[in-house]
Short mmCIF file of C-alpha atoms in Angstrom, two decimals:
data_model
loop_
_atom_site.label_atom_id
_atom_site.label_comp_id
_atom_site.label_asym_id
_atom_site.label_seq_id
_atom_site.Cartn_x
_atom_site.Cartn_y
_atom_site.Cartn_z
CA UNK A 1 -196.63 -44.75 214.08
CA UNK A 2 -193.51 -46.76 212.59
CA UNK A 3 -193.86 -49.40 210.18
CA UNK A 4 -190.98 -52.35 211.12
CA UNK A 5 -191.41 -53.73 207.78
CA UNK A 6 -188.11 -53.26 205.30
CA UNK A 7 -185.94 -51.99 207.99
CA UNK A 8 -183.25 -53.42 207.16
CA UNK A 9 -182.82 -51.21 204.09
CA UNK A 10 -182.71 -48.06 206.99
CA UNK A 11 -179.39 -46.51 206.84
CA UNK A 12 -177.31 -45.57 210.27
CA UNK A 13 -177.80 -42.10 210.33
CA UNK A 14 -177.21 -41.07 213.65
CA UNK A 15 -178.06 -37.18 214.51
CA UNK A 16 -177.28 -34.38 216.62
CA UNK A 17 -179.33 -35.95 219.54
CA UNK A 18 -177.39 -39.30 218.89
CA UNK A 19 -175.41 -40.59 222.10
CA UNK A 20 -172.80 -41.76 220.39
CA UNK A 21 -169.29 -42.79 221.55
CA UNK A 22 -166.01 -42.67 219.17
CA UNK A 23 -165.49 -46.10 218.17
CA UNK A 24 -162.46 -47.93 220.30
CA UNK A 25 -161.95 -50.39 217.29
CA UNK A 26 -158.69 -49.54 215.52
CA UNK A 27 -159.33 -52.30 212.84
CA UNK A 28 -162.77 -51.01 212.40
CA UNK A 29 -162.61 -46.89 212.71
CA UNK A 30 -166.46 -46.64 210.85
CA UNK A 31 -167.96 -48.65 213.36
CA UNK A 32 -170.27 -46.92 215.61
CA UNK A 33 -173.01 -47.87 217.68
CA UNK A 34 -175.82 -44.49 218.20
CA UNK A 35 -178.93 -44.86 220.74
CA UNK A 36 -181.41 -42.05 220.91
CA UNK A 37 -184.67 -41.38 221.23
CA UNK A 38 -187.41 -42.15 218.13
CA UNK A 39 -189.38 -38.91 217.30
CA UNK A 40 -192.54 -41.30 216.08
CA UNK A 41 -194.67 -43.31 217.92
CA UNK A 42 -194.10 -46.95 218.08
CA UNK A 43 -196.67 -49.63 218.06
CA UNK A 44 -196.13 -53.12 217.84
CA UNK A 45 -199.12 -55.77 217.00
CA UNK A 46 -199.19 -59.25 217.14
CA UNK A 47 -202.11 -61.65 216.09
CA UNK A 48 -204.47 -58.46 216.35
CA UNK A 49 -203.43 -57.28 219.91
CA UNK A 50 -201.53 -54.39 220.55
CA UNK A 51 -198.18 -55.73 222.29
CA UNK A 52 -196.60 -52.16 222.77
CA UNK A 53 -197.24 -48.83 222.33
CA UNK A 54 -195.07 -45.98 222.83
CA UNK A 55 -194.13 -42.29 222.17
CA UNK A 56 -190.46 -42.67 224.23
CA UNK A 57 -189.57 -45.76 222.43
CA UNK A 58 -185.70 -45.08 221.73
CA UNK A 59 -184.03 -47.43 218.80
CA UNK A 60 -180.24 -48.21 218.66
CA UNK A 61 -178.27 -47.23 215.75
CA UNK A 62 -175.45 -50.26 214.90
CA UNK A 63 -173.06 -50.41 211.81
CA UNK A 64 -173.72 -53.17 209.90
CA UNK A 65 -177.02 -53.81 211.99
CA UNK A 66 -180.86 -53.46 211.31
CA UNK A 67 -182.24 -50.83 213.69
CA UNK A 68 -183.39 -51.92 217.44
CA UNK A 69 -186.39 -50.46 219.36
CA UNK A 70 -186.35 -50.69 223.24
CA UNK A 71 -189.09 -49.72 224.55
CA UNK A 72 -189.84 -48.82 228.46
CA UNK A 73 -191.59 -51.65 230.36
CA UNK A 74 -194.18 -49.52 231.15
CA UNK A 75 -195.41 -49.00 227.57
CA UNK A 76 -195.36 -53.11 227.12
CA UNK A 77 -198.25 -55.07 227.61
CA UNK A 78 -196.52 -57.78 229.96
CA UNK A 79 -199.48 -59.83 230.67
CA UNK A 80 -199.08 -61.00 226.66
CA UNK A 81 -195.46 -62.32 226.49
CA UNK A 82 -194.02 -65.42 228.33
CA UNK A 83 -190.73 -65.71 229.46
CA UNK A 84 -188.43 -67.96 227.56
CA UNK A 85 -185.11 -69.74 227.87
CA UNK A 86 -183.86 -66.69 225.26
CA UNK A 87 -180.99 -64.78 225.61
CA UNK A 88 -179.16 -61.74 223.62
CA UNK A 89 -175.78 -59.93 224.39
#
């Protein structure tokens, strides 16, 4: 089980198993972005109710960003969330 709490202080430090592509920034040559799968269970709460709850959870791995979990749809409790006007990149 992974605690979200204080991630931001979690270094990038991608491993072997990282799928990780050489960075196509020549102004920014550290830059890397890593995605791979978590070797811990993940399980997210909200309010009491377990929201998700997976061992294939895989988190991404950005310079300069706090760690991401995605987590397959079929480890999400769908019924729970509502669809908003929301959008990331």
């Amino acid at each position: 089980e992974t605690d979200c709490r204080g991630r931001g202080e979690t270094p990038m430090t991608p491993t072997e198993s990282t799928q990780e592509r050489e960075s196509g920034f020549a102004e920014h040559p550290d830059y890397r972005v890593g995605f791979e799968p978590t070797p811990k269970r993940v399980r997210v709460a909200l309010g009491g109710e377990t929201v998700a709850d997976s061992a294939r959870a895989m988190i991404m791995l950005e310079t300069g960003h706090v760690p991401v979990y995605y987590f397959p749809r079929e480890d999400v409790r769908m019924d729970l969330l509502a669809r908003t006007d929301h959008s990331t990149y």
